[in-house]
Amino acid sequence: MKRTLLSAAVASAMLLPAAHAVDVYDDGVNTLSIGGHVSLIVGNVSWYQGAEVDTAVHGNSPRVNLGYERKLNNGYTAELLVEQALNTRHSGNAWTTRHASVALDHEQYGNLAIGKQWGVFYDVISVTDMPNVFPSDQLGLMSNDFLGELSGTGSAENALFYRNNLNLGDAGQLNFGVQWQGATSGNSWAGDYDLDNRFAVAFQYEFAGIVLGVAHTSGSFDQYFGVDTEQFGDKLESTAFAASYGSYGEGLYLATAYAMGKNLEAGHSYRNIAGDTTGFEVLGAYAWDNGWMALASYRQLDNDGEILRLDDQTGSTSWNEQFFTAGVEKSLSENVALFGEYNHAMGDDMTDNQWAVGVRFFL
């Protein structure tokens, strides 16, 4: 996986450094690896930030992934990535698919992939999506009920992806990616959707430990979870800007991202919102050589459209949420970590504070 953007996407999909994936077979031509983690927490964390529940034990997005690479002729490599989410509760499916993609990779010609994986938009906004319990959710990542599958802002499904980079020598490196999703229709708990083609493009410039990124995704729809097209239009789009310094988990890491979306939060699992939204996130972390790491983040989302579904606020024409998170993490070994995070809600519409402590065992 030689493309910088692709490597970042795969590592983020596992939420662990790529080194935690273990090669279980390698004959010089075929390589089979397994990765992922089992994470469990205790706390008053709900399925959405700012909505407090009784203290209990929960799974914290555990998953298992399988990677396969086969070297082909003329410098090409065929790649397969399958990742399954593990359900730690007694009800529901034991496994659900998070990612499933096939790719053809070449050092010079780039990486062409098909299926479901983190999209090129996420390559840019992922710089703030690092905390264990309270990660990014104010940039459109969690649209469409879970991981931005339909909008393509997160784990884009039924998509084509192309990524490559341009080495600029002493001037750094330019990474770029494009993405396409075809027309699709269906329904979910949030309502019906009928989407046209959707496109995304992303650029990242790396120099001296600094990464600057910009991404744009755009599409249109006939139906989209109850959005009034006469009032809010038929566009599903977002533009994001991001910047980061350093590597998360290695000394000082700083990151920020800003996104401007249109109808992007319609179909969200909690705040189903139509119209324009703006999201802002900033994250800082410092990791010491003794395995300790401290982090702090601030996240904000504003909307001036209409709340389509949100308890007693349905029909309101504004929404504001703000969160501040502080946390610590202690690595006990290369593949075992303890962590704790506290999430303080400061927005006009979110008032419940949350906390969690947990353990993560990397496979």
Tab-separated table of C-alpha atoms in Angstrom, residues 34-355:
chain	number	residue	atom	x	y	z
A	34	ILE	CA	-4.873	-9.764	10.165
A	35	GLY	CA	-5.514	-6.684	12.275
A	36	GLY	CA	-8.107	-4.744	14.207
A	37	HIS	CA	-8.840	-4.460	17.902
A	38	VAL	CA	-11.231	-5.403	20.665
A	39	SER	CA	-12.097	-2.361	22.776
A	40	LEU	CA	-14.385	-2.236	25.803
A	41	ILE	CA	-15.368	0.731	27.952
A	42	VAL	CA	-17.326	1.504	31.094
A	43	GLY	CA	-19.049	4.877	31.276
A	44	ASN	CA	-22.223	6.879	30.681
A	45	VAL	CA	-21.613	7.074	26.929
A	46	SER	CA	-24.605	6.931	24.618
A	47	TRP	CA	-24.649	6.224	20.901
A	48	TYR	CA	-24.311	9.963	20.439
A	49	GLN	CA	-22.096	12.563	22.090
A	50	GLY	CA	-23.936	14.781	24.540
A	51	ALA	CA	-26.756	12.286	25.231
A	52	GLU	CA	-26.053	10.780	28.646
A	53	VAL	CA	-27.190	7.282	29.650
A	54	ASP	CA	-26.768	5.133	32.742
A	55	THR	CA	-23.255	3.885	33.442
A	56	ALA	CA	-22.657	0.515	31.802
A	57	VAL	CA	-20.142	-1.582	29.901
A	58	HIS	CA	-20.102	-1.115	26.107
A	59	GLY	CA	-18.103	-2.204	23.143
A	60	ASN	CA	-16.047	0.669	21.713
A	61	SER	CA	-16.172	-0.005	17.974
A	62	PRO	CA	-14.292	-3.331	18.011
A	63	ARG	CA	-13.419	-4.774	14.616
A	64	VAL	CA	-11.334	-7.389	12.810
A	65	ASN	CA	-9.784	-6.838	9.398
A	66	LEU	CA	-8.154	-9.129	6.887
A	67	GLY	CA	-5.723	-7.934	4.256
A	68	TYR	CA	-4.340	-9.858	1.289
A	69	GLU	CA	-1.738	-8.752	-1.239
A	70	ARG	CA	-0.453	-10.585	-4.301
A	71	LYS	CA	2.492	-9.350	-6.334
A	72	LEU	CA	1.776	-9.283	-10.072
A	73	ASN	CA	3.946	-8.621	-13.092
A	74	ASN	CA	5.441	-5.254	-14.061
A	75	GLY	CA	5.367	-3.788	-10.540
A	76	TYR	CA	1.640	-4.196	-9.899
A	77	THR	CA	0.131	-5.523	-6.672
A	78	ALA	CA	-3.430	-6.758	-6.173
A	79	GLU	CA	-4.904	-5.889	-2.755
A	80	LEU	CA	-7.935	-7.055	-0.816
A	81	LEU	CA	-9.197	-5.480	2.413
A	82	VAL	CA	-12.179	-6.763	4.413
A	83	GLU	CA	-13.100	-5.345	7.805
A	84	GLN	CA	-15.915	-6.570	10.028
A	85	ALA	CA	-17.362	-4.794	13.060
A	86	LEU	CA	-17.791	-7.053	16.094
A	87	ASN	CA	-21.034	-6.805	18.077
A	88	THR	CA	-20.369	-7.330	21.807
A	89	ARG	CA	-24.072	-7.312	22.731
A	90	HIS	CA	-26.446	-10.278	22.902
A	91	SER	CA	-28.798	-8.914	20.220
A	92	GLY	CA	-28.273	-8.017	16.586
A	93	ASN	CA	-25.843	-9.399	14.028
A	94	ALA	CA	-22.577	-10.681	15.443
A	95	TRP	CA	-20.671	-9.207	12.477
A	96	THR	CA	-21.395	-6.311	10.124
A	97	THR	CA	-19.275	-5.101	7.223
A	98	ARG	CA	-17.323	-1.885	7.721
A	99	HIS	CA	-15.082	-2.116	4.667
A	100	ALA	CA	-14.681	-4.426	1.684
A	101	SER	CA	-12.560	-3.381	-1.290
A	102	VAL	CA	-10.275	-4.702	-4.011
A	103	ALA	CA	-7.439	-2.588	-5.392
A	104	LEU	CA	-4.678	-2.576	-7.976
A	105	ASP	CA	-1.569	-0.742	-6.819
A	106	HIS	CA	1.522	0.486	-8.648
A	107	GLU	CA	4.385	2.589	-7.288
A	108	GLN	CA	4.235	4.994	-10.225
A	109	TYR	CA	0.682	4.764	-11.557
A	110	GLY	CA	-1.152	4.916	-8.238
A	111	ASN	CA	-3.886	2.906	-6.560
A	112	LEU	CA	-7.248	2.095	-8.159
A	113	ALA	CA	-9.822	0.554	-5.797
A	114	ILE	CA	-13.448	-0.539	-5.937
A	115	GLY	CA	-15.886	-1.324	-3.135
A	116	LYS	CA	-16.304	0.228	0.302
A	117	GLN	CA	-13.474	1.946	2.166
A	118	TRP	CA	-12.619	5.270	3.754
A	119	GLY	CA	-13.161	7.855	1.013
A	120	VAL	CA	-10.848	10.577	-0.229
A	121	PHE	CA	-12.838	13.219	1.692
A	122	TYR	CA	-12.002	11.356	4.890
A	123	ASP	CA	-8.324	11.340	3.939
A	124	VAL	CA	-8.403	15.076	4.664
A	125	ILE	CA	-10.752	15.385	7.653
A	126	SER	CA	-9.369	12.327	9.468
A	127	VAL	CA	-6.638	14.468	11.072
A	128	THR	CA	-8.964	15.219	14.035
A	129	ASP	CA	-10.612	11.779	14.203
A	130	MET	CA	-8.181	10.351	16.766
A	131	PRO	CA	-9.659	10.101	20.314
A	132	ASN	CA	-10.755	6.640	21.454
A	133	VAL	CA	-14.267	7.430	22.704
A	134	PHE	CA	-15.249	10.926	21.513
A	135	PRO	CA	-13.856	11.325	17.980
A	136	SER	CA	-14.894	13.455	15.027
A	137	ASP	CA	-18.618	13.965	14.367
A	138	GLN	CA	-18.920	17.631	13.441
A	139	LEU	CA	-17.497	17.504	9.895
A	140	GLY	CA	-20.077	15.286	8.190
A	141	LEU	CA	-18.237	12.044	8.872
A	142	MET	CA	-21.169	10.395	10.671
A	143	SER	CA	-23.841	11.334	8.130
A	144	ASN	CA	-26.288	8.756	6.742
A	145	ASP	CA	-26.798	7.013	10.089
A	146	PHE	CA	-23.283	5.703	10.615
A	147	LEU	CA	-20.151	6.427	8.617
A	148	GLY	CA	-21.078	8.626	5.662
A	149	GLU	CA	-21.612	5.718	3.291
A	150	LEU	CA	-24.091	7.511	1.003
A	151	SER	CA	-22.551	10.982	1.069
A	152	GLY	CA	-19.080	9.505	0.599
A	153	THR	CA	-17.644	11.731	3.328
A	154	GLY	CA	-16.695	8.755	5.480
A	155	SER	CA	-16.684	5.096	4.502
A	156	ALA	CA	-17.918	5.498	0.933
A	157	GLU	CA	-19.826	2.473	-0.300
A	158	ASN	CA	-20.205	1.111	-3.842
A	159	ALA	CA	-17.484	3.471	-5.003
A	160	LEU	CA	-14.474	3.768	-7.261
A	161	PHE	CA	-11.322	5.338	-5.794
A	162	TYR	CA	-8.067	6.516	-7.314
A	163	ARG	CA	-5.142	7.804	-5.261
A	164	ASN	CA	-1.605	8.801	-6.124
A	165	ASN	CA	1.130	11.213	-5.057
A	166	LEU	CA	3.730	13.478	-6.596
A	167	ASN	CA	7.162	13.678	-5.002
A	168	LEU	CA	8.361	17.278	-5.085
A	169	GLY	CA	11.823	16.559	-3.722
A	170	ASP	CA	12.960	19.094	-1.133
A	171	ALA	CA	9.623	20.911	-1.563
A	172	GLY	CA	7.648	18.024	-0.047
A	173	GLN	CA	4.930	15.811	-1.487
A	174	LEU	CA	1.501	16.331	-3.039
A	175	ASN	CA	-1.112	13.605	-2.477
A	176	PHE	CA	-4.376	13.506	-4.390
A	177	GLY	CA	-7.422	11.305	-4.751
A	178	VAL	CA	-10.698	11.161	-6.668
A	179	GLN	CA	-13.841	9.154	-5.961
A	180	TRP	CA	-17.103	8.288	-7.735
A	181	GLN	CA	-20.366	6.741	-6.536
A	182	GLY	CA	-23.184	5.927	-8.939
A	183	ALA	CA	-26.895	6.587	-8.582
A	184	THR	CA	-28.638	4.646	-5.817
A	185	SER	CA	-31.984	4.535	-4.018
A	186	GLY	CA	-33.464	2.839	-0.979
A	187	ASN	CA	-34.774	3.515	2.508
A	188	SER	CA	-33.763	3.379	6.152
A	189	TRP	CA	-35.260	4.357	9.494
A	190	ALA	CA	-34.717	8.026	8.493
A	191	GLY	CA	-36.803	7.734	5.318
A	192	ASP	CA	-36.333	7.264	1.586
A	193	TYR	CA	-33.365	8.340	-0.514
A	194	ASP	CA	-32.864	8.597	-4.270
A	195	LEU	CA	-29.373	9.837	-5.101
A	196	ASP	CA	-27.706	10.716	-8.396
A	197	ASN	CA	-23.975	10.365	-9.114
A	198	ARG	CA	-21.660	11.659	-6.390
A	199	PHE	CA	-18.062	12.785	-6.858
A	200	ALA	CA	-15.240	13.687	-4.475
A	201	VAL	CA	-11.729	15.032	-4.835
A	202	ALA	CA	-8.998	15.607	-2.250
A	203	PHE	CA	-5.517	17.125	-2.119
A	204	GLN	CA	-2.916	17.058	0.636
A	205	TYR	CA	0.435	18.811	0.685
A	206	GLU	CA	3.123	17.485	3.058
A	207	PHE	CA	6.223	19.395	4.067
A	208	ALA	CA	8.441	19.256	7.173
A	209	GLY	CA	5.860	17.402	9.265
A	210	ILE	CA	3.030	19.752	8.247
A	211	VAL	CA	0.078	18.467	6.216
A	212	LEU	CA	-2.365	20.860	4.533
A	213	GLY	CA	-5.505	19.413	2.966
A	214	VAL	CA	-8.603	20.385	1.025
A	215	ALA	CA	-11.480	18.152	-0.104
A	216	HIS	CA	-14.800	18.555	-1.882
A	217	THR	CA	-17.709	16.173	-2.408
A	218	SER	CA	-20.798	16.889	-4.484
A	219	GLY	CA	-23.955	15.176	-5.713
A	220	SER	CA	-27.686	15.711	-6.102
A	221	PHE	CA	-30.842	13.865	-5.119
A	222	ASP	CA	-34.542	13.505	-5.839
A	223	GLN	CA	-35.270	12.330	-2.271
A	224	TYR	CA	-33.024	12.496	0.752
A	225	PHE	CA	-34.484	11.667	4.154
A	226	GLY	CA	-37.294	14.210	4.028
A	227	VAL	CA	-35.303	17.238	2.848
A	228	ASP	CA	-37.609	19.846	1.241
A	229	THR	CA	-35.852	20.430	-2.088
A	230	GLU	CA	-37.814	23.622	-2.804
A	231	GLN	CA	-36.551	25.171	0.427
A	232	PHE	CA	-33.083	23.643	0.783
A	233	GLY	CA	-32.238	22.552	-2.762
A	234	ASP	CA	-31.318	19.143	-4.095
A	235	LYS	CA	-27.551	19.271	-3.479
A	236	LEU	CA	-25.591	17.007	-1.183
A	237	GLU	CA	-22.149	18.533	-0.874
A	238	SER	CA	-19.375	19.667	1.403
A	239	THR	CA	-16.004	21.420	1.251
A	240	ALA	CA	-13.400	20.832	3.944
A	241	PHE	CA	-10.024	22.312	4.868
A	242	ALA	CA	-7.575	20.715	7.304
A	243	ALA	CA	-4.076	21.122	8.692
A	244	SER	CA	-1.948	18.992	10.983
A	245	TYR	CA	1.540	18.817	12.424
A	246	GLY	CA	3.377	15.723	13.597
A	247	SER	CA	2.233	12.117	13.957
A	248	TYR	CA	-0.467	11.129	16.436
A	249	GLY	CA	1.042	9.063	19.241
A	250	GLU	CA	4.590	10.311	18.576
A	251	GLY	CA	5.491	13.449	20.532
A	252	LEU	CA	3.514	16.596	19.716
A	253	TYR	CA	0.506	16.369	17.416
A	254	LEU	CA	-1.720	19.296	16.423
A	255	ALA	CA	-4.645	19.243	13.982
A	256	THR	CA	-7.639	21.287	12.908
A	257	ALA	CA	-10.381	20.922	10.294
A	258	TYR	CA	-13.292	23.027	9.017
A	259	ALA	CA	-16.176	21.866	6.809
A	260	MET	CA	-19.084	23.613	5.078
A	261	GLY	CA	-21.891	21.226	4.142
A	262	LYS	CA	-25.264	21.345	2.422
A	263	ASN	CA	-27.883	18.795	3.531
A	264	LEU	CA	-24.960	16.738	4.797
A	265	GLU	CA	-26.485	16.045	8.220
A	266	ALA	CA	-29.809	14.766	6.863
A	267	GLY	CA	-30.155	11.111	7.790
A	268	HIS	CA	-27.850	11.451	10.811
A	269	SER	CA	-28.590	8.891	13.516
A	270	TYR	CA	-29.312	11.622	16.097
A	271	ARG	CA	-29.645	15.138	14.687
A	272	ASN	CA	-31.431	14.771	11.347
A	273	ILE	CA	-30.892	18.261	9.876
A	274	ALA	CA	-31.573	19.833	6.477
A	275	GLY	CA	-29.822	22.876	5.026
A	276	ASP	CA	-26.392	24.421	5.499
A	277	THR	CA	-24.021	23.353	8.268
A	278	THR	CA	-20.554	24.445	9.340
A	279	GLY	CA	-18.298	22.262	11.451
A	280	PHE	CA	-15.020	23.008	13.186
A	281	GLU	CA	-12.655	20.744	15.120
A	282	VAL	CA	-9.256	21.169	16.732
A	283	LEU	CA	-7.142	18.513	18.443
A	284	GLY	CA	-3.894	18.554	20.389
A	285	ALA	CA	-2.007	15.605	21.848
A	286	TYR	CA	1.372	14.829	23.330
A	287	ALA	CA	2.895	11.370	23.728
A	288	TRP	CA	5.837	10.643	26.031
A	289	ASP	CA	8.418	7.903	25.609
A	290	ASN	CA	7.087	6.098	28.706
A	291	GLY	CA	3.814	5.193	26.977
A	292	TRP	CA	1.636	7.992	28.363
A	293	MET	CA	-0.314	10.329	26.081
A	294	ALA	CA	-2.584	13.286	26.884
A	295	LEU	CA	-5.087	14.797	24.459
A	296	ALA	CA	-7.649	17.582	24.250
A	297	SER	CA	-10.136	18.439	21.511
A	298	TYR	CA	-12.844	20.980	20.758
A	299	ARG	CA	-15.648	20.336	18.255
A	300	GLN	CA	-18.498	22.563	17.075
A	301	LEU	CA	-21.391	22.279	14.616
A	302	ASP	CA	-23.823	25.030	13.587
A	303	ASN	CA	-26.869	24.857	11.315
A	304	ASP	CA	-29.338	27.425	9.996
A	305	GLY	CA	-31.664	25.029	8.166
A	306	GLU	CA	-34.357	22.858	9.718
A	307	ILE	CA	-34.277	20.004	12.212
A	308	LEU	CA	-36.167	17.172	10.526
A	309	ARG	CA	-36.163	14.834	13.521
A	310	LEU	CA	-34.795	15.440	17.015
A	311	ASP	CA	-37.176	14.723	19.887
A	312	ASP	CA	-39.028	17.906	20.938
A	313	GLN	CA	-36.880	20.143	18.691
A	314	THR	CA	-38.254	18.797	15.411
A	315	GLY	CA	-39.122	21.724	13.152
A	316	SER	CA	-36.672	24.155	14.772
A	317	THR	CA	-34.628	26.298	12.407
A	318	SER	CA	-31.267	26.362	14.204
A	319	TRP	CA	-28.896	23.951	15.881
A	320	ASN	CA	-25.681	24.461	17.811
A	321	GLU	CA	-23.496	21.912	19.558
A	322	GLN	CA	-20.071	22.274	21.142
A	323	PHE	CA	-17.917	19.718	22.926
A	324	PHE	CA	-14.631	19.799	24.783
A	325	THR	CA	-12.867	16.485	25.405
A	326	ALA	CA	-9.846	15.749	27.572
A	327	GLY	CA	-8.257	12.333	27.851
A	328	VAL	CA	-5.234	10.228	28.691
A	329	GLU	CA	-3.920	6.957	27.306
A	330	LYS	CA	-1.325	4.536	28.639
A	331	SER	CA	0.286	1.913	26.428
A	332	LEU	CA	1.005	-1.186	28.499
A	333	SER	CA	2.648	-2.929	25.563
A	334	GLU	CA	2.773	-2.652	21.788
A	335	ASN	CA	-0.786	-4.002	21.488
A	336	VAL	CA	-2.532	-3.202	24.810
A	337	ALA	CA	-3.610	0.268	25.926
A	338	LEU	CA	-5.713	1.748	28.735
A	339	PHE	CA	-7.522	5.042	28.205
A	340	GLY	CA	-9.936	7.486	29.797
A	341	GLU	CA	-11.820	10.462	28.322
A	342	TYR	CA	-14.223	13.117	29.606
A	343	ASN	CA	-16.582	14.935	27.241
A	344	HIS	CA	-18.038	18.299	28.290
A	345	ALA	CA	-21.070	19.564	26.337
A	346	MET	CA	-21.238	23.356	25.933
A	347	GLY	CA	-23.650	23.934	23.065
A	348	ASP	CA	-27.075	25.508	23.373
A	349	ASP	CA	-28.770	22.219	22.512
A	350	MET	CA	-26.511	19.630	24.172
A	351	THR	CA	-26.206	19.597	27.957
A	352	ASP	CA	-25.136	16.094	29.067
A	353	ASN	CA	-21.502	15.476	29.996
A	354	GLN	CA	-20.027	12.034	29.458
A	355	TRP	CA	-17.060	9.979	30.588
